[in-house]
Structure formats: structure tokens, C-alpha cells
PDB file of C-alpha atoms in Angstrom:
ATOM      1  CA  MET A1084      -0.005   0.163  -0.140  1.00 32.00           C
ATOM      2  CA  GLU A1085       1.446   3.469  -0.963  1.00 44.00           C
ATOM      3  CA  ILE A1086       1.581   6.022   1.777  1.00 43.00           C
ATOM      4  CA  GLU A1087      -0.016   9.134   0.691  1.00 49.00           C
ATOM      5  CA  LYS A1088       2.655  12.253  -0.053  1.00 60.00           C
ATOM      6  CA  GLN A1089       1.217  14.707   2.051  1.00 67.00           C
ATOM      7  CA  PHE A1090       4.094  16.949   1.898  1.00 73.00           C
ATOM      8  CA  GLU A1091       5.568  19.071  -1.291  1.00 91.00           C
ATOM      9  CA  ASP A1092       8.075  16.922  -2.072  1.00 94.00           C
ATOM     10  CA  ARG A1093      11.099  20.227  -1.327  1.00 96.00           C
ATOM     11  CA  ILE A1094      10.746  22.923   1.256  1.00 96.00           C
ATOM     12  CA  GLN A1095      12.770  25.714   1.608  1.00 97.00           C
ATOM     13  CA  LEU A1096      12.941  25.803   5.884  1.00 97.00           C
ATOM     14  CA  PRO A1097      13.470  28.888   7.834  1.00 97.00           C
ATOM     15  CA  PHE A1098      17.277  28.596   8.672  1.00 97.00           C
ATOM     16  CA  THR A1099      20.482  30.155   6.771  1.00 97.00           C
ATOM     17  CA  PHE A1100      23.827  29.889   7.935  1.00 98.00           C
ATOM     18  CA  ASP A1101      27.559  32.324   6.896  1.00 98.00           C
ATOM     19  CA  VAL A1102      28.384  30.926   3.797  1.00 97.00           C
ATOM     20  CA  GLU A1103      32.014  32.266   4.106  1.00 97.00           C
ATOM     21  CA  LYS A1104      32.645  30.319   7.757  1.00 98.00           C
ATOM     22  CA  MET A1105      31.097  27.172   6.400  1.00 98.00           C
ATOM     23  CA  GLN A1106      32.968  27.335   2.938  1.00 96.00           C
ATOM     24  CA  ALA A1107      36.415  28.092   4.942  1.00 96.00           C
ATOM     25  CA  GLU A1108      35.727  24.831   7.285  1.00 97.00           C
ATOM     26  CA  ALA A1109      34.783  22.508   4.229  1.00 96.00           C
ATOM     27  CA  HIS A1110      37.907  23.258   2.392  1.00 93.00           C
ATOM     28  CA  ALA A1111      40.231  22.933   5.293  1.00 94.00           C
ATOM     29  CA  LEU A1112      38.537  19.025   5.613  1.00 93.00           C
ATOM     30  CA  LYS A1113      38.855  18.326   2.220  1.00 88.00           C
ATOM     31  CA  GLN A1114      42.366  18.657   1.795  1.00 79.00           C
ATOM     32  CA  GLU A1115      43.410  15.934  -0.627  1.00 74.00           C
ATOM     33  CA  HIS A1116      42.547  15.601  -4.558  1.00 75.00           C
ATOM     34  CA  TYR A1117      39.471  13.287  -5.227  1.00 82.00           C
ATOM     35  CA  GLU A1118      37.888  12.131  -8.301  1.00 79.00           C
ATOM     36  CA  TYR A1119      34.295  12.428  -8.708  1.00 86.00           C
ATOM     37  CA  TYR A1120      32.985  12.254  -5.191  1.00 89.00           C
ATOM     38  CA  LYS A1121      34.203  12.469  -1.565  1.00 92.00           C
ATOM     39  CA  VAL A1122      32.362  12.184   1.274  1.00 93.00           C
ATOM     40  CA  ILE A1123      33.722  13.317   4.923  1.00 95.00           C
ATOM     41  CA  PRO A1124      31.679  12.011   7.483  1.00 95.00           C
ATOM     42  CA  LEU A1125      30.908  14.607  10.736  1.00 96.00           C
ATOM     43  CA  ARG A1126      28.647  12.458  13.094  1.00 96.00           C
ATOM     44  CA  SER A1127      28.646   9.081  12.842  1.00 94.00           C
ATOM     45  CA  PRO A1128      28.107   5.281  13.977  1.00 90.00           C
ATOM     46  CA  ALA A1129      30.061   5.643  17.592  1.00 88.00           C
ATOM     47  CA  HIS A1130      31.923   2.796  16.609  1.00 89.00           C
ATOM     48  CA  LEU A1131      33.400   3.708  13.573  1.00 90.00           C
ATOM     49  CA  VAL A1132      34.354   7.060  15.816  1.00 92.00           C
ATOM     50  CA  ASP A1133      35.704   5.131  18.493  1.00 89.00           C
ATOM     51  CA  ALA A1134      37.059   1.731  17.451  1.00 89.00           C
ATOM     52  CA  SER A1135      37.075   0.523  21.389  1.00 89.00           C
ATOM     53  CA  LEU A1136      33.258   1.098  21.621  1.00 87.00           C
ATOM     54  CA  PRO A1137      31.178  -2.476  20.234  1.00 87.00           C
ATOM     55  CA  PHE A1138      29.646  -3.130  17.457  1.00 88.00           C
ATOM     56  CA  PRO A1139      25.511  -2.686  17.874  1.00 86.00           C
ATOM     57  CA  PRO A1140      23.835  -5.687  17.373  1.00 79.00           C
ATOM     58  CA  PRO A1141      21.850  -6.582  14.457  1.00 78.00           C
ATOM     59  CA  ALA A1142      18.816  -4.599  14.138  1.00 75.00           C
ATOM     60  CA  ASP A1143      15.260  -5.360  12.416  1.00 71.00           C
ATOM     61  CA  ASN A1144      15.247  -1.876  10.554  1.00 72.00           C
ATOM     62  CA  TYR A1145      17.792   0.514  10.185  1.00 74.00           C
ATOM     63  CA  ALA A1146      15.956   3.547   9.074  1.00 76.00           C
ATOM     64  CA  ASP A1147      15.603   5.619  11.784  1.00 77.00           C
ATOM     65  CA  GLY A1148      19.045   5.182  13.099  1.00 83.00           C
ATOM     66  CA  SER A1149      17.902   4.194  16.507  1.00 81.00           C
ATOM     67  CA  TRP A1150      20.188   0.729  16.227  1.00 84.00           C
ATOM     68  CA  THR A1151      23.651   2.384  17.129  1.00 87.00           C
ATOM     69  CA  ASN A1152      24.686   5.545  19.260  1.00 88.00           C
ATOM     70  CA  TRP A1153      26.099   8.545  16.851  1.00 92.00           C
ATOM     71  CA  MET A1154      28.702  10.760  18.003  1.00 94.00           C
ATOM     72  CA  ASN A1155      30.458  13.603  16.402  1.00 96.00           C
ATOM     73  CA  THR A1156      33.713  12.857  14.675  1.00 96.00           C
ATOM     74  CA  PRO A1157      37.254  14.703  14.989  1.00 96.00           C
ATOM     75  CA  ASN A1158      36.039  16.937  11.519  1.00 96.00           C
ATOM     76  CA  LEU A1159      33.237  18.317  13.267  1.00 97.00           C
ATOM     77  CA  GLU A1160      35.681  18.893  16.728  1.00 96.00           C
ATOM     78  CA  LYS A1161      37.894  20.996  14.576  1.00 95.00           C
ATOM     79  CA  SER A1162      35.008  22.844  12.545  1.00 97.00           C
ATOM     80  CA  PRO A1163      33.452  25.107  15.429  1.00 98.00           C
ATOM     81  CA  TYR A1164      31.208  26.992  12.959  1.00 98.00           C
ATOM     82  CA  LEU A1165      29.731  23.440  11.032  1.00 98.00           C
ATOM     83  CA  LYS A1166      29.158  21.859  14.669  1.00 98.00           C
ATOM     84  CA  SER A1167      26.969  25.238  15.648  1.00 98.00           C
ATOM     85  CA  VAL A1168      24.868  24.512  12.388  1.00 98.00           C
ATOM     86  CA  ILE A1169      24.598  21.438  13.516  1.00 97.00           C
ATOM     87  CA  ASP A1170      23.493  22.375  17.498  1.00 96.00           C
ATOM     88  CA  THR A1171      20.754  24.286  15.543  1.00 96.00           C
ATOM     89  CA  PHE A1172      19.084  21.165  14.801  1.00 97.00           C
ATOM     90  CA  ASN A1173      20.007  19.767  18.204  1.00 94.00           C
ATOM     91  CA  GLN A1174      17.069  21.463  19.521  1.00 93.00           C
ATOM     92  CA  TYR A1175      14.365  20.999  17.297  1.00 95.00           C
ATOM     93  CA  THR A1176      15.010  17.146  16.997  1.00 94.00           C
ATOM     94  CA  THR A1177      17.596  14.354  17.659  1.00 93.00           C
ATOM     95  CA  VAL A1178      20.586  14.531  14.866  1.00 96.00           C
ATOM     96  CA  ASN A1179      22.441  11.089  13.882  1.00 95.00           C
ATOM     97  CA  LEU A1180      24.108  11.405  10.535  1.00 95.00           C
ATOM     98  CA  VAL A1181      26.312  14.703   9.121  1.00 97.00           C
ATOM     99  CA  ARG A1182      28.280  14.291   6.018  1.00 97.00           C
ATOM    100  CA  LEU A1183      29.795  17.009   3.926  1.00 97.00           C
ATOM    101  CA  LEU A1184      29.349  15.800   0.249  1.00 96.00           C
ATOM    102  CA  PHE A1185      31.655  17.228  -2.463  1.00 96.00           C
ATOM    103  CA  LEU A1186      30.823  17.052  -6.256  1.00 95.00           C
ATOM    104  CA  ALA A1187      33.902  17.151  -8.237  1.00 93.00           C
ATOM    105  CA  PRO A1188      33.888  19.303 -11.619  1.00 94.00           C
ATOM    106  CA  ASN A1189      32.113  18.122 -14.498  1.00 94.00           C
ATOM    107  CA  ALA A1190      30.680  15.018 -11.943  1.00 95.00           C
ATOM    108  CA  ILE A1191      26.706  13.773 -11.691  1.00 94.00           C
ATOM    109  CA  VAL A1192      25.148  11.664  -9.655  1.00 95.00           C
ATOM    110  CA  LYS A1193      23.427   9.756 -11.331  1.00 96.00           C
ATOM    111  CA  GLU A1194      19.276   9.428 -10.547  1.00 97.00           C
ATOM    112  CA  HIS A1195      18.240   7.459  -7.672  1.00 96.00           C
ATOM    113  CA  THR A1196      16.405   7.093  -4.491  1.00 95.00           C
ATOM    114  CA  ASP A1197      16.361   6.977  -0.977  1.00 92.00           C
ATOM    115  CA  PRO A1198      13.953   5.057   0.296  1.00 87.00           C
ATOM    116  CA  THR A1199      13.817   5.631   3.495  1.00 87.00           C
ATOM    117  CA  LEU A1200      14.229   9.383   3.576  1.00 91.00           C
ATOM    118  CA  ALA A1201      10.537  11.117   3.304  1.00 90.00           C
ATOM    119  CA  LEU A1202       8.485  11.938   6.253  1.00 89.00           C
ATOM    120  CA  GLU A1203       6.204   9.968   4.784  1.00 86.00           C
ATOM    121  CA  GLU A1204       7.890   6.718   5.209  1.00 79.00           C
ATOM    122  CA  GLU A1205       7.337   4.928   8.684  1.00 76.00           C
ATOM    123  CA  LYS A1206      10.242   4.444  11.035  1.00 72.00           C
ATOM    124  CA  SER A1207      12.871   6.686   8.554  1.00 84.00           C
ATOM    125  CA  MET A1208      15.086   9.854   8.929  1.00 90.00           C
ATOM    126  CA  ILE A1209      14.806  12.704   7.000  1.00 94.00           C
ATOM    127  CA  ARG A1210      17.895  14.915   5.053  1.00 96.00           C
ATOM    128  CA  LEU A1211      18.458  18.570   5.628  1.00 97.00           C
ATOM    129  CA  THR A1212      20.355  19.904   2.869  1.00 98.00           C
ATOM    130  CA  VAL A1213      22.628  23.091   3.073  1.00 98.00           C
ATOM    131  CA  PRO A1214      23.983  24.300   0.257  1.00 97.00           C
ATOM    132  CA  ILE A1215      27.853  24.966   0.849  1.00 97.00           C
ATOM    133  CA  ASP A1216      29.277  25.485  -2.656  1.00 94.00           C
ATOM    134  CA  ASN A1217      27.640  25.647  -5.469  1.00 90.00           C
ATOM    135  CA  ASN A1218      28.341  27.484  -8.631  1.00 88.00           C
ATOM    136  CA  GLU A1219      26.116  28.505 -11.343  1.00 90.00           C
ATOM    137  CA  ASP A1220      25.658  25.137 -13.306  1.00 94.00           C
ATOM    138  CA  VAL A1221      25.217  22.949 -10.479  1.00 95.00           C
ATOM    139  CA  ASP A1222      21.866  21.456 -11.108  1.00 96.00           C
ATOM    140  CA  PHE A1223      19.665  19.346  -8.404  1.00 97.00           C
ATOM    141  CA  PHE A1224      16.795  17.811 -10.134  1.00 98.00           C
ATOM    142  CA  LEU A1225      14.028  16.131  -7.339  1.00 98.00           C
ATOM    143  CA  ASN A1226      11.082  14.602  -9.961  1.00 97.00           C
ATOM    144  CA  ASP A1227      12.301  16.025 -12.852  1.00 97.00           C
ATOM    145  CA  THR A1228      12.463  19.326 -11.589  1.00 97.00           C
ATOM    146  CA  LEU A1229      15.084  22.044 -10.947  1.00 97.00           C
ATOM    147  CA  VAL A1230      15.656  22.624  -6.985  1.00 97.00           C
ATOM    148  CA  PRO A1231      16.600  26.022  -7.295  1.00 94.00           C
ATOM    149  CA  MET A1232      18.965  25.670  -3.548  1.00 96.00           C
ATOM    150  CA  LYS A1233      21.221  28.477  -2.878  1.00 96.00           C
ATOM    151  CA  VAL A1234      24.136  28.268  -0.508  1.00 97.00           C
ATOM    152  CA  GLY A1235      23.311  28.819   2.892  1.00 97.00           C
ATOM    153  CA  GLU A1236      19.795  27.817   2.733  1.00 98.00           C
ATOM    154  CA  CYS A1237      18.706  25.143   4.371  1.00 98.00           C
ATOM    155  CA  TRP A1238      15.545  22.538   2.711  1.00 98.00           C
ATOM    156  CA  TYR A1239      14.107  19.357   3.138  1.00 97.00           C
ATOM    157  CA  LEU A1240      13.689  17.235  -0.250  1.00 96.00           C
ATOM    158  CA  ARG A1241      12.154  14.344  -0.106  1.00 95.00           C
ATOM    159  CA  LEU A1242      14.513  11.870  -1.160  1.00 95.00           C
ATOM    160  CA  SER A1243      12.477   8.757  -1.432  1.00 93.00           C
ATOM    161  CA  ASP A1244      11.896  10.383  -4.634  1.00 95.00           C
ATOM    162  CA  PRO A1245      14.053  10.199  -8.213  1.00 97.00           C
ATOM    163  CA  HIS A1246      17.191  12.852  -7.757  1.00 97.00           C
ATOM    164  CA  ARG A1247      19.875  13.135  -9.393  1.00 97.00           C
ATOM    165  CA  VAL A1248      22.607  16.349  -9.545  1.00 97.00           C
ATOM    166  CA  ILE A1249      24.988  17.384 -12.246  1.00 96.00           C
ATOM    167  CA  ASN A1250      27.662  19.555 -11.796  1.00 96.00           C
ATOM    168  CA  SER A1251      28.846  20.996 -15.043  1.00 95.00           C
ATOM    169  CA  GLY A1252      31.165  24.072 -13.258  1.00 93.00           C
ATOM    170  CA  ALA A1253      34.851  24.462 -12.820  1.00 94.00           C
ATOM    171  CA  THR A1254      34.106  23.858  -9.302  1.00 93.00           C
ATOM    172  CA  ASP A1255      33.165  21.915  -6.378  1.00 94.00           C
ATOM    173  CA  ARG A1256      29.788  21.414  -5.295  1.00 96.00           C
ATOM    174  CA  ILE A1257      29.665  21.041  -1.512  1.00 96.00           C
ATOM    175  CA  ASN A1258      26.497  20.365   0.389  1.00 97.00           C
ATOM    176  CA  LEU A1259      26.250  19.359   4.337  1.00 98.00           C
ATOM    177  CA  THR A1260      23.823  16.799   4.977  1.00 98.00           C
ATOM    178  CA  ILE A1261      21.877  16.485   8.259  1.00 97.00           C
ATOM    179  CA  ASP A1262      19.850  13.521   8.786  1.00 96.00           C
ATOM    180  CA  VAL A1263      17.622  14.104  11.887  1.00 95.00           C
ATOM    181  CA  ILE A1264      14.745  11.812  13.406  1.00 92.00           C
ATOM    182  CA  PRO A1265      11.144  13.307  12.321  1.00 91.00           C
ATOM    183  CA  ASN A1266       9.272  14.499  15.737  1.00 92.00           C
ATOM    184  CA  SER A1267       6.727  16.832  15.768  1.00 92.00           C
ATOM    185  CA  LYS A1268       9.096  20.066  16.352  1.00 95.00           C
ATOM    186  CA  ILE A1269      10.751  19.492  13.204  1.00 94.00           C
ATOM    187  CA  THR A1270       7.331  18.769  11.239  1.00 93.00           C
ATOM    188  CA  GLU A1271       5.819  21.723  12.625  1.00 94.00           C
ATOM    189  CA  ILE A1272       8.642  23.921  11.123  1.00 95.00           C
ATOM    190  CA  ILE A1273       8.424  22.071   7.922  1.00 94.00           C
ATOM    191  CA  ASN A1274       4.726  22.782   8.162  1.00 92.00           C
ATOM    192  CA  ASN A1275       4.882  26.412   8.670  1.00 93.00           C
ATOM    193  CA  ALA A1276       7.460  26.777   6.072  1.00 93.00           C
ATOM    194  CA  ARG A1277       4.799  25.464   3.468  1.00 83.00           C
TER     195      ARG A1277
END
């Protein structure tokens, strides 16, 4: 049975962040050259951050993030402004996985879906996206329609729907993605932003 989609597939949220500070910290973490796509974890499952912690037991459902404890990585601890961005959301909900996603110039992310990243999905997380560095030739498509995300903005995107990214420009595309547990507070923020 398909769940009725009660929310729009894209909603800009009422948060904006300092682009220069985010860019400086993201570029400081990037360090080495990469090809195509690079992921820098800022919050990860605890056993991946601290090897002395036990591996979590198997779970029936991994989608909502409750299968493990989540910890800040050393990269986040040395990035005070990015940490303050994440702390903004900690006051509304539980923040789990947080990553910097780099897409190289002239690279694409092929169309795909993330089945558990939508408000309409049971036992799921949702992903908030904060563009940090875009160029005018970066296009993010959701349901075959361009999403006009600008740096420093924050967006809820229903990523259980088909989406793809094209970076036809000469510079990196960098997004901060923040996976959170949907609850009444964050859902209210999303509803009020519609």
C-alpha cells in the first residue's frame, strides 16, 4: 500500500547560515585531491568514531538510526561553525548522520532514490540539506524538476523520490547533509515553511 504524500517534495526551511565560515571549514577538511565524489563524515555511528566501542547488534530496521549511538567525528570537533549549524537542529530533534558531500567539477550523481528519507515513510530519518558551495552550473533535480537551492539555505527534500545532480561547472559542489529523526518540532517547522 502506497503512503499518501502529504508534503511537497521540496520545502525551503527558515534557516540561513554563514556561507564564508562554512566554506572555509569545508575546504580545510577536504585536504587531498579526489576524483568524482568525496564524503567527509561529521557525525557517524559511534563504533566508527571510537574503535574501542562495540559494534552494535543486528537490527530489524536501520532506517531510523536507532540501531546505534551517533558521535561527532574529529572533523566536526575541529569545525566550530559547522558544529554550531548542527547544534541549531539539536534543539528541535535528534541529529544522527551528518556529512559533507563533495561533487567534483564535471561530475554527476545518477538518478536514484533513498527509500527511507521522507516524512511519509514509517520509521525513517529525513535529510536536511544546506548547500555550502555551488556554482551556476550545478543542477539538482528532484522528480525531474530543478530545485533552486542557494548556498547558506536549508532545505527538506523528499529523497525517497527520484533525484540526480549534475555539476557542469569548474568548482566543487559541496553540501552539508543532516539526517534527523522526524518529530513534532521539526515537522511543525517544515509545515510552517510550506
